[in-house]
mmCIF file of C-alpha atoms and ligand atoms in Angstrom:
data_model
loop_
_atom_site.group_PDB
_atom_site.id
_atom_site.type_symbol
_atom_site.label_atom_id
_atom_site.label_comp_id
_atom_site.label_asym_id
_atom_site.label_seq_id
_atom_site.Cartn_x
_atom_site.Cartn_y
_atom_site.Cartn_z
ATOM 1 C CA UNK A 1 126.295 62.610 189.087
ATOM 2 C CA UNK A 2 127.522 64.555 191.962
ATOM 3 C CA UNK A 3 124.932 64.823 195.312
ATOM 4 C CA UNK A 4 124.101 67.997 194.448
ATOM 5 C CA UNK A 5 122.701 67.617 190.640
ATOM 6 C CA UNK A 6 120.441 65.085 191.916
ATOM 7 C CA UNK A 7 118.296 67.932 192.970
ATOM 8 C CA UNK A 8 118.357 71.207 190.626
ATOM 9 C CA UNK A 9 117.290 74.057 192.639
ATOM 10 C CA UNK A 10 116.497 77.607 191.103
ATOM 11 C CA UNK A 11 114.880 80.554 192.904
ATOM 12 C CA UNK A 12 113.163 82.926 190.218
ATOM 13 C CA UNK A 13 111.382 85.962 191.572
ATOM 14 C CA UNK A 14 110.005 83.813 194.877
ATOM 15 C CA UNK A 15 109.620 80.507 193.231
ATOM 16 C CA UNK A 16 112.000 77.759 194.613
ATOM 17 C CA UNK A 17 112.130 75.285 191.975
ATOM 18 C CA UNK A 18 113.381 71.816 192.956
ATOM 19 C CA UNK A 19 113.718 69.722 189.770
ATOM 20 C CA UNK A 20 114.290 65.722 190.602
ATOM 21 C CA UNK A 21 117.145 64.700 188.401
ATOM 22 C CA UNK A 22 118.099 61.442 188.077
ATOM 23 C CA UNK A 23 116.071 61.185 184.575
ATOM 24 C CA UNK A 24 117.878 57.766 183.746
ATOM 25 C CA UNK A 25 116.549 56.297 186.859
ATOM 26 C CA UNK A 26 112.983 57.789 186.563
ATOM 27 C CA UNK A 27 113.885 60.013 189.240
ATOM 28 C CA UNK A 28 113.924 57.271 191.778
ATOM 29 C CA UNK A 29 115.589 57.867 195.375
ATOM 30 C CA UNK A 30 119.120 57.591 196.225
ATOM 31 C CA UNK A 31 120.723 58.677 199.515
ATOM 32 C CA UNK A 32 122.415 62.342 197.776
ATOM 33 C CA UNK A 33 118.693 62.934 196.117
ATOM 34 C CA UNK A 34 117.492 62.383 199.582
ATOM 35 C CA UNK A 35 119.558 64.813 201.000
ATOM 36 C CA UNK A 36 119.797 67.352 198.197
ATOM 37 C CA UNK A 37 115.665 67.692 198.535
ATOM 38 C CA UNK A 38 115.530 68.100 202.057
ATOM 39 C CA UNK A 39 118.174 70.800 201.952
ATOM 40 C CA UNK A 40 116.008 72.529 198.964
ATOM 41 C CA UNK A 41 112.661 72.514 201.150
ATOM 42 C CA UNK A 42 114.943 73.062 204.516
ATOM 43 C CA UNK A 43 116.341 76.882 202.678
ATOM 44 C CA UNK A 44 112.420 77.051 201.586
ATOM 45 C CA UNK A 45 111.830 77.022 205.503
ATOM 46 C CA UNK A 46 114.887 79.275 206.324
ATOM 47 C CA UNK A 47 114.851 81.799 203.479
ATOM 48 C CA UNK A 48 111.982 84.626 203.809
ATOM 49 C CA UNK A 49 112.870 85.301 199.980
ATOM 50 C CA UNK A 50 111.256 82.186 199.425
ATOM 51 C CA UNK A 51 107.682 82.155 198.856
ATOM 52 C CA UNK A 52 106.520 79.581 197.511
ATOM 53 C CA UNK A 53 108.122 75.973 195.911
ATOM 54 C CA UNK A 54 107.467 74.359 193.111
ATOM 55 C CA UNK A 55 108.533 70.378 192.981
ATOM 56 C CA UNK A 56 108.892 68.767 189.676
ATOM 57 C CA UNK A 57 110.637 65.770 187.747
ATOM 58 C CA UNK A 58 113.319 65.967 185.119
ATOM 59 C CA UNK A 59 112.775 63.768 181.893
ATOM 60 C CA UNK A 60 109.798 61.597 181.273
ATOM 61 C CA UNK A 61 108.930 61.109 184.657
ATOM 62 C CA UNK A 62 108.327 62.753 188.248
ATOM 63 C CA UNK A 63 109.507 59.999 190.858
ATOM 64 C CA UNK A 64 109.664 56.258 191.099
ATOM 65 C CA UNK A 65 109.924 56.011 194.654
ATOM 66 C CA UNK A 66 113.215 54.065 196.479
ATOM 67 C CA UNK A 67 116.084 53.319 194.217
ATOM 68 C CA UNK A 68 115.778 49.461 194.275
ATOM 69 C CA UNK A 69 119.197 49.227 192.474
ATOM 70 C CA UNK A 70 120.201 50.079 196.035
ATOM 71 C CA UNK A 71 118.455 47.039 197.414
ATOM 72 C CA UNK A 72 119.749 44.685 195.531
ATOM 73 C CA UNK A 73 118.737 41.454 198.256
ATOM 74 C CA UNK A 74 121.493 39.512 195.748
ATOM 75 C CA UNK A 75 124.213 42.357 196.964
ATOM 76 C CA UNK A 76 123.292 42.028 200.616
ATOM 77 C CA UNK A 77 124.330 39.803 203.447
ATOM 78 C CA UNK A 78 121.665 40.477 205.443
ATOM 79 C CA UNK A 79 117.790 41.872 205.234
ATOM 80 C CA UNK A 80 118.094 45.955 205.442
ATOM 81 C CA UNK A 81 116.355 48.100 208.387
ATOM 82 C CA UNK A 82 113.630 50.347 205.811
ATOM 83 C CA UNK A 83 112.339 51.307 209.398
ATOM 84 C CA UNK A 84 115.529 53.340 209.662
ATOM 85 C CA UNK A 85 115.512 54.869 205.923
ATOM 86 C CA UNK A 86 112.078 55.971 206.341
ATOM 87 C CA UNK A 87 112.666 57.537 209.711
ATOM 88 C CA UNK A 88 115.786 58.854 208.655
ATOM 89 C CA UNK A 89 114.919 59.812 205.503
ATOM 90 C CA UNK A 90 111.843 59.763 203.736
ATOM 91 C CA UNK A 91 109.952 60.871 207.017
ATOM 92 C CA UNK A 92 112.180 64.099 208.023
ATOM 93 C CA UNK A 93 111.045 65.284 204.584
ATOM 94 C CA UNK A 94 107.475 64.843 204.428
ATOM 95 C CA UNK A 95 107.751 66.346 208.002
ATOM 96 C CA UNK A 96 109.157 69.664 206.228
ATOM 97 C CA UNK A 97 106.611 69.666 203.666
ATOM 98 C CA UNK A 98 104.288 69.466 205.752
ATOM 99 C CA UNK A 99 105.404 72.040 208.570
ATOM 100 C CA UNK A 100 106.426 74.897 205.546
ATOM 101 C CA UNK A 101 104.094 77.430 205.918
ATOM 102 C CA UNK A 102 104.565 78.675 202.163
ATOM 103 C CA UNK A 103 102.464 76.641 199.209
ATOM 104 C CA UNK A 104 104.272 73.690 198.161
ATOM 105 C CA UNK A 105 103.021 73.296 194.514
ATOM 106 C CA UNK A 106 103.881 69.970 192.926
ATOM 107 C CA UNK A 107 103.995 69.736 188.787
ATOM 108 C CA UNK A 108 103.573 65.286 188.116
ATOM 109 C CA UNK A 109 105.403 65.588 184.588
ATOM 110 C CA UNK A 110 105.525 61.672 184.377
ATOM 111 C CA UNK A 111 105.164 58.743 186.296
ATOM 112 C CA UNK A 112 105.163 59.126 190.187
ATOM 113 C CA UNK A 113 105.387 55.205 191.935
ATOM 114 C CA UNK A 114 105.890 54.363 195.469
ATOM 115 C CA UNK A 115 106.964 57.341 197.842
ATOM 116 C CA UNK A 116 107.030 59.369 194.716
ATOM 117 C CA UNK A 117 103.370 59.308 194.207
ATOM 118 C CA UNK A 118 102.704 60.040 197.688
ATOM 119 C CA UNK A 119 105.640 62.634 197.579
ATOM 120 C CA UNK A 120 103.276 64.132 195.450
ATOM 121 C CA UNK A 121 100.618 63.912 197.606
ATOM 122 C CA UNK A 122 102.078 65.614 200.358
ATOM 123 C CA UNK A 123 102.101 68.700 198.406
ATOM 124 C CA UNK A 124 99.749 71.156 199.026
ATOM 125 C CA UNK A 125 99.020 71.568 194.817
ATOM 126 C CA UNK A 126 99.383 69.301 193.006
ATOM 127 C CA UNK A 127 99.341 69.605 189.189
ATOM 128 C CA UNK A 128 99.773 66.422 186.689
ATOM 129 C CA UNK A 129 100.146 66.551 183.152
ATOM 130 C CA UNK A 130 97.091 64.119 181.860
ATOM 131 C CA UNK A 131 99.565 61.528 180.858
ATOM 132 C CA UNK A 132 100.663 61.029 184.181
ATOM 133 C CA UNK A 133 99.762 58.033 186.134
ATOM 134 C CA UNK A 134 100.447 57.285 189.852
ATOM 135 C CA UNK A 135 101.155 53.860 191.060
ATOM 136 C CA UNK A 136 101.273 52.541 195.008
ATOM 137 C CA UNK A 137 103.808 49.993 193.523
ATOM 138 C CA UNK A 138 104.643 49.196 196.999
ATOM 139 C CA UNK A 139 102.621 46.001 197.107
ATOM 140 C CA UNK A 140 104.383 44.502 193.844
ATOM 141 C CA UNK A 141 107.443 44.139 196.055
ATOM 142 C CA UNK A 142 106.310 42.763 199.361
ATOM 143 C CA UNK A 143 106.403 46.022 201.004
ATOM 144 C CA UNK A 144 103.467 48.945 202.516
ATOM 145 C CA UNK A 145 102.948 52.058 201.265
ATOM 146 C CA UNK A 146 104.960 54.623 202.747
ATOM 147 C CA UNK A 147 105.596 58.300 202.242
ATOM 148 C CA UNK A 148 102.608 59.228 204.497
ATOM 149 C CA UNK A 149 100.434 56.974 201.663
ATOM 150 C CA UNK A 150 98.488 55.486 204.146
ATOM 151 C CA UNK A 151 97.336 58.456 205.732
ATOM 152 C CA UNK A 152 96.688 60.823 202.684
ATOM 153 C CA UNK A 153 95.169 57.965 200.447
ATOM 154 C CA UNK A 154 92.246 57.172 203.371
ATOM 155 C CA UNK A 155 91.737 60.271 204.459
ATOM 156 C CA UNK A 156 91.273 61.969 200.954
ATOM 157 C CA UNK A 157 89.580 58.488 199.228
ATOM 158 C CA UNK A 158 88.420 56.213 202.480
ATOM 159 C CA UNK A 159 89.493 52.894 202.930
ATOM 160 C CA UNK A 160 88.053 51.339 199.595
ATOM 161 C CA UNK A 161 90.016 53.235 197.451
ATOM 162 C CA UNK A 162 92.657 53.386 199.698
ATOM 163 C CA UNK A 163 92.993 49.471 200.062
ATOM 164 C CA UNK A 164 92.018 48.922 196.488
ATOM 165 C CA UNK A 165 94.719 51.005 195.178
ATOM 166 C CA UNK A 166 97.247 50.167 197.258
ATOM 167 C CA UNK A 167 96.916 46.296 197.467
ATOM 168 C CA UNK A 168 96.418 46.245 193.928
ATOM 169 C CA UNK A 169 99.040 49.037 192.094
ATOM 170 C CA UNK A 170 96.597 49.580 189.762
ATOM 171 C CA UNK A 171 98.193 52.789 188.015
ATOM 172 C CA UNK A 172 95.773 55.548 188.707
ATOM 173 C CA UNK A 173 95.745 58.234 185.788
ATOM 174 C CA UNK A 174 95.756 61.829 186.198
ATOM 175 C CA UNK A 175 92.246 62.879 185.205
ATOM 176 C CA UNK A 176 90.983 60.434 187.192
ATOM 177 C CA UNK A 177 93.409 61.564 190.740
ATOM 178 C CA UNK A 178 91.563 64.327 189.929
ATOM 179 C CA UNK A 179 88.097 63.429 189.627
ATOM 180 C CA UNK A 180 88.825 61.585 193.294
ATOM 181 C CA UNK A 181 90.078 64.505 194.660
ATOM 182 C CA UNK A 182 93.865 63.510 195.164
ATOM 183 C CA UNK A 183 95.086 66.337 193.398
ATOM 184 C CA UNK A 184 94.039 69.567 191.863
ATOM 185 C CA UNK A 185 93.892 69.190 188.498
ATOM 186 C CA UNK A 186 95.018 67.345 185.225
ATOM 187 C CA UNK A 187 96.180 69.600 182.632
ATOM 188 C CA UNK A 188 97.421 69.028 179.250
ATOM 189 C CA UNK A 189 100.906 67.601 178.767
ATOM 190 C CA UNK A 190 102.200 71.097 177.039
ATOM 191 C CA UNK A 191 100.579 72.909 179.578
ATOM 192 C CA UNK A 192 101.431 71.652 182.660
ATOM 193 C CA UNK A 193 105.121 73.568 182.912
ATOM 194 C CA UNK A 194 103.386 76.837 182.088
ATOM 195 C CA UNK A 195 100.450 76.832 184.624
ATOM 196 C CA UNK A 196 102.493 75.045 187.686
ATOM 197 C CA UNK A 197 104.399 78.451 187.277
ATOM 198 C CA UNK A 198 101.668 80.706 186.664
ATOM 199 C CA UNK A 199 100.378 79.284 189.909
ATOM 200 C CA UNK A 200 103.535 79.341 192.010
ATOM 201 C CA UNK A 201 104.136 82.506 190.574
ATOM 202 C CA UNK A 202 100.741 83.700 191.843
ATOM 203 C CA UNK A 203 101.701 82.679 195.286
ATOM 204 C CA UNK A 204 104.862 84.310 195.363
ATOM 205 C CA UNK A 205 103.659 87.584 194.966
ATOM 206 C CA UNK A 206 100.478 86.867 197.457
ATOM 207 C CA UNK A 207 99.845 87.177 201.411
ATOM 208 C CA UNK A 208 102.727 84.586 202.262
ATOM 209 C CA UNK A 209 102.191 84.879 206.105
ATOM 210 C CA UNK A 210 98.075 84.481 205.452
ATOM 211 C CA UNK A 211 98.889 81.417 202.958
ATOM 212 C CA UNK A 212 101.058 79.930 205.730
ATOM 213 C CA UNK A 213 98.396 80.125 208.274
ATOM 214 C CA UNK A 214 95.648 78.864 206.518
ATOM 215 C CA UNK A 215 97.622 75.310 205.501
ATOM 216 C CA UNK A 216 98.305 75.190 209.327
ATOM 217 C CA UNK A 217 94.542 75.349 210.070
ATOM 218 C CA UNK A 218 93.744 73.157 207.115
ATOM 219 C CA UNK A 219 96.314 70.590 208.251
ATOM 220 C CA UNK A 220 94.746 70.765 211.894
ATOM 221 C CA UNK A 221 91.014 70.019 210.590
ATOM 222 C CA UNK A 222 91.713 66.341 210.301
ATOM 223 C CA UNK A 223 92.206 65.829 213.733
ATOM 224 C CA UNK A 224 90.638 68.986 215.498
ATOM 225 C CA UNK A 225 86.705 69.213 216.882
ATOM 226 C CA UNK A 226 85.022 71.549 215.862
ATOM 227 C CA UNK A 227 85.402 73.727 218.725
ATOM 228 C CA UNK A 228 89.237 73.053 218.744
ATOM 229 C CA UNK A 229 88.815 74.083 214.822
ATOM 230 C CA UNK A 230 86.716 77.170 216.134
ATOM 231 C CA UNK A 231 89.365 78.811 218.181
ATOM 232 C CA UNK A 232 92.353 77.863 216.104
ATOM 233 C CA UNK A 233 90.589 80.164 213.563
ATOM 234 C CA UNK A 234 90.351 82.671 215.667
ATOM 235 C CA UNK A 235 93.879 82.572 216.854
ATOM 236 C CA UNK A 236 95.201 82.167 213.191
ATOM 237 C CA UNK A 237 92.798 85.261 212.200
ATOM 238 C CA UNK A 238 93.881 87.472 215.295
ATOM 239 C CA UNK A 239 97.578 86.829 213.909
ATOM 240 C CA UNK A 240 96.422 87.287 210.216
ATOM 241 C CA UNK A 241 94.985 90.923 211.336
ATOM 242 C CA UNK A 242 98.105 91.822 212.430
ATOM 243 C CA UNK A 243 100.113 91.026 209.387
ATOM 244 C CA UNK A 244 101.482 93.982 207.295
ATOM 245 C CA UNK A 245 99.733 92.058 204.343
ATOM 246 C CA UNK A 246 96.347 92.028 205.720
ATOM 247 C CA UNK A 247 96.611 95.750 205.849
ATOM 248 C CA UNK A 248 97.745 96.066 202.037
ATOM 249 C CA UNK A 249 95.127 93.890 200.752
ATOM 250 C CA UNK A 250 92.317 96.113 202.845
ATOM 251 C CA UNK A 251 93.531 99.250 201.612
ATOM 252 C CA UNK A 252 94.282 97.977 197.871
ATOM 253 C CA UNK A 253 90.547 97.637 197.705
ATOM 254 C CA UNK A 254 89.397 100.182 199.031
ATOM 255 C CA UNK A 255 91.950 101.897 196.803
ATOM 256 C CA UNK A 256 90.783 100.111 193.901
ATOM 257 C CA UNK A 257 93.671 99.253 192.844
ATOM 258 C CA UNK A 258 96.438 95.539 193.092
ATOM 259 C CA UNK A 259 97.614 94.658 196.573
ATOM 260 C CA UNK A 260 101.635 94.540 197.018
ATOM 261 C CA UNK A 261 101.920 91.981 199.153
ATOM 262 C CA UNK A 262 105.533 91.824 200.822
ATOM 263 C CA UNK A 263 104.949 88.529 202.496
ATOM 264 C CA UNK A 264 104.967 89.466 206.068
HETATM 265 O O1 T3D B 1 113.796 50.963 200.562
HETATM 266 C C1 T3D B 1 113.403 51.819 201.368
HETATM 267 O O2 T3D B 1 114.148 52.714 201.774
HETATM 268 C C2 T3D B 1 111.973 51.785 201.826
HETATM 269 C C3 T3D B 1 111.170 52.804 201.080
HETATM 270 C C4 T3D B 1 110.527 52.473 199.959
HETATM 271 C C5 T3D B 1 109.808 53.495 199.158
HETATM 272 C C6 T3D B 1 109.401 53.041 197.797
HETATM 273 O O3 T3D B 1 109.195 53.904 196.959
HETATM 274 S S1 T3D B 1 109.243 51.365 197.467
HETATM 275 C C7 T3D B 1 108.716 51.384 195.772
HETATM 276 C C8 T3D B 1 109.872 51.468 194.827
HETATM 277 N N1 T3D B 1 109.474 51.744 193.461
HETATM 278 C C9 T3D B 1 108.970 50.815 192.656
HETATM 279 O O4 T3D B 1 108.761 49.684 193.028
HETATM 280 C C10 T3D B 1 108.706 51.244 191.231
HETATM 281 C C11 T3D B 1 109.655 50.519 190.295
HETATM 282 N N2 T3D B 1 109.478 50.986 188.930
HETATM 283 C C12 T3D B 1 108.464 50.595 188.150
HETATM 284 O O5 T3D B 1 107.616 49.819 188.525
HETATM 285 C C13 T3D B 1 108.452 51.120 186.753
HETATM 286 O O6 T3D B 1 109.728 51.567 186.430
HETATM 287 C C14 T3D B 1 107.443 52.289 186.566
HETATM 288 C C15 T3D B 1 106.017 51.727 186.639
HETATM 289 C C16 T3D B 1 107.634 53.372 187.595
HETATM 290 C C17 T3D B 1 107.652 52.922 185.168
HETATM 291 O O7 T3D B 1 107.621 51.901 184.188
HETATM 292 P P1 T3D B 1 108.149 52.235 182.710
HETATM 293 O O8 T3D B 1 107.882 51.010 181.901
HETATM 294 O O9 T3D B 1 107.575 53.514 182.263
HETATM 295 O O10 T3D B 1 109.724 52.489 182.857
HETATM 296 P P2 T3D B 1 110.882 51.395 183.128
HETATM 297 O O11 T3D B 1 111.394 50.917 181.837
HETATM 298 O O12 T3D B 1 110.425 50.389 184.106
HETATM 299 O O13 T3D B 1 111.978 52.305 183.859
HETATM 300 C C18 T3D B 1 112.869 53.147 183.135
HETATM 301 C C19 T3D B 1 114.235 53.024 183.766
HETATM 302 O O14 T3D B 1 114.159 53.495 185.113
HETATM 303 C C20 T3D B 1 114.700 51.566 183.839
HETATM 304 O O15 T3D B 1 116.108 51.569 183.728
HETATM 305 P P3 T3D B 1 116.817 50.985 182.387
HETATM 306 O O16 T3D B 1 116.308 49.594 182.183
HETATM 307 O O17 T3D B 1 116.349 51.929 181.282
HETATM 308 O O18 T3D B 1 118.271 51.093 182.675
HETATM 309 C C21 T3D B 1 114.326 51.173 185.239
HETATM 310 O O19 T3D B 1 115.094 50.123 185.756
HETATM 311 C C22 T3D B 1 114.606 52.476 185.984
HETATM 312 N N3 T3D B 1 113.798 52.538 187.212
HETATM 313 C C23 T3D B 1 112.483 52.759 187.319
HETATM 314 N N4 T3D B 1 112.110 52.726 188.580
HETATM 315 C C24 T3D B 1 113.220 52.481 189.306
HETATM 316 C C25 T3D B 1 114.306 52.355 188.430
HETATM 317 N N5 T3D B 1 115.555 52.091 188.856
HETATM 318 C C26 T3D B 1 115.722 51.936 190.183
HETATM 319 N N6 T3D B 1 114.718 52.054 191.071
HETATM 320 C C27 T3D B 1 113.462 52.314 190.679
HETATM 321 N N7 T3D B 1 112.481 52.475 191.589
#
């Protein structure tokens, strides 16, 4: 499989779909599918025709984290540096996630294990078909969780659930991510193509430069005062105001009629 199949990228009317696709492998990490996903979110940064991504797996699962075929201790003559591959690697992407101001939806078809659970987490939607389960399989090999794991899983859960879940990899199903407030929602398995769309699709049409702004000040939150959270919102706003969009979606009301929103 060539570097760039290991990622299939589509843009349809907005909607940058990034498909993992190494199905035989569970969609596990290799150094092209490394690349090839960066470079999807990277023209989701660069491209103003994007407006909004959509992350998914191919097959029967979303992500099993690293490769380990690629870590084979038996195939190596010395222990490897996973400081480097996470700084070099894993880290630049969740970095891009993170920093895209455009909704980042994420559709959990399958299994998601090790940085592909928190992968998922990272998202700003996430979506997981009820059959999905999500497994900090880190600990099963010796190793911490990674992926930004540590950070989302305490700050969303606290450190009971956090430690629990990580020192354990006890697979955590969808409904109940859900009910714990790691992800949006668990949908049926049929369904979950059809509304990660609809929702992506939603966004694509909407107030791209107002959806941008808000994850920036719901990103900041974490760390921010209140007062620091005070006039951050009233910077963001005061740059909202002046956004073409802001002025459609006043007038579409008072016109009573569907805002065309051109994402500026
Ligand atoms: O190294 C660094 O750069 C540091 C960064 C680390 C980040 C990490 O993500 S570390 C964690 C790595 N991931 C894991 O430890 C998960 C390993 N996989 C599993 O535990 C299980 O596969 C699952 C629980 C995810 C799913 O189990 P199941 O029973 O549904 O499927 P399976 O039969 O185990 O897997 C199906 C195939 O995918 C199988 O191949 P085969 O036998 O049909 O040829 C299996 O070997 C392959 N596969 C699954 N996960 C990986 C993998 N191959 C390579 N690497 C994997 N991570």
């Amino acid at each position: 499989m060539s570097g760039s199949d290991t990622v299939l990228v589509a843009l349809e009317g907005g909607v940058l779909r990034l498909t993992l696709n190494r199905p035989d492998k569970l969609n596990s990490f290799n150094e092209e599918m490394h690349h090839a996903l960066r470079a999807g979110i990277q023209r989701a940064h660069d491209e103003a025709a994007v407006r909004a991504v959509l992350l998914t797996g191919a097959g029967r699962g979303f992500c099993a984290g690293q490769d380990l075929g690629d870590r084979d201790p038996r195939k190596a003559t010395e222990a490897p540096d996973l400081g480097k591959t996470l700084e070099t690697l894993y880290n630049p992407t969740l970095r891009l996630i993170r920093s895209l101001e455009k909704p980042v939806i994420c559709a959990v078809n399958g299994v998601a294990a090790g940085a592909g659970a928190n992968i998922a987490f990272a998202c700003d939607i996430v979506l997981a078909a009820k059959s999905a389960r999500f497994i900090q399989a880190f600990s099963k090999i010796g190793l911490v969780p990674d992926a930004g794991g540590t950070w989302n899983l305490t700050r969303i859960l606290g450190e009971p659930r956090a430690k629990a879940l990580t020192m354990t990899a006890e697979p955590l199903g969808a409904e109940k991510a859900a009910d714990w407030g790691l992800i949006w929602k668990a949908v049926d398995d049929d369904r979950l193509e059809e509304e990660a769309m609809a929702l992506a699709t939603g966004f694509a049409s909407g107030p791209t430069k107002g959806l941008g702004l808000t994850k920036r000040a719901i990103q900041a939150a974490g760390t921010n005062s209140l007062d620091q959270q005070l006039d951050l919102e009233r910077d963001l706003q005061r740059e909202a105001g002046r956004s073409a969009d802001y002025a459609e979606g006043v007038a579409a009301f008072l016109e009573k009629r569907k805002p065309d929103f051109k994402g500026r």
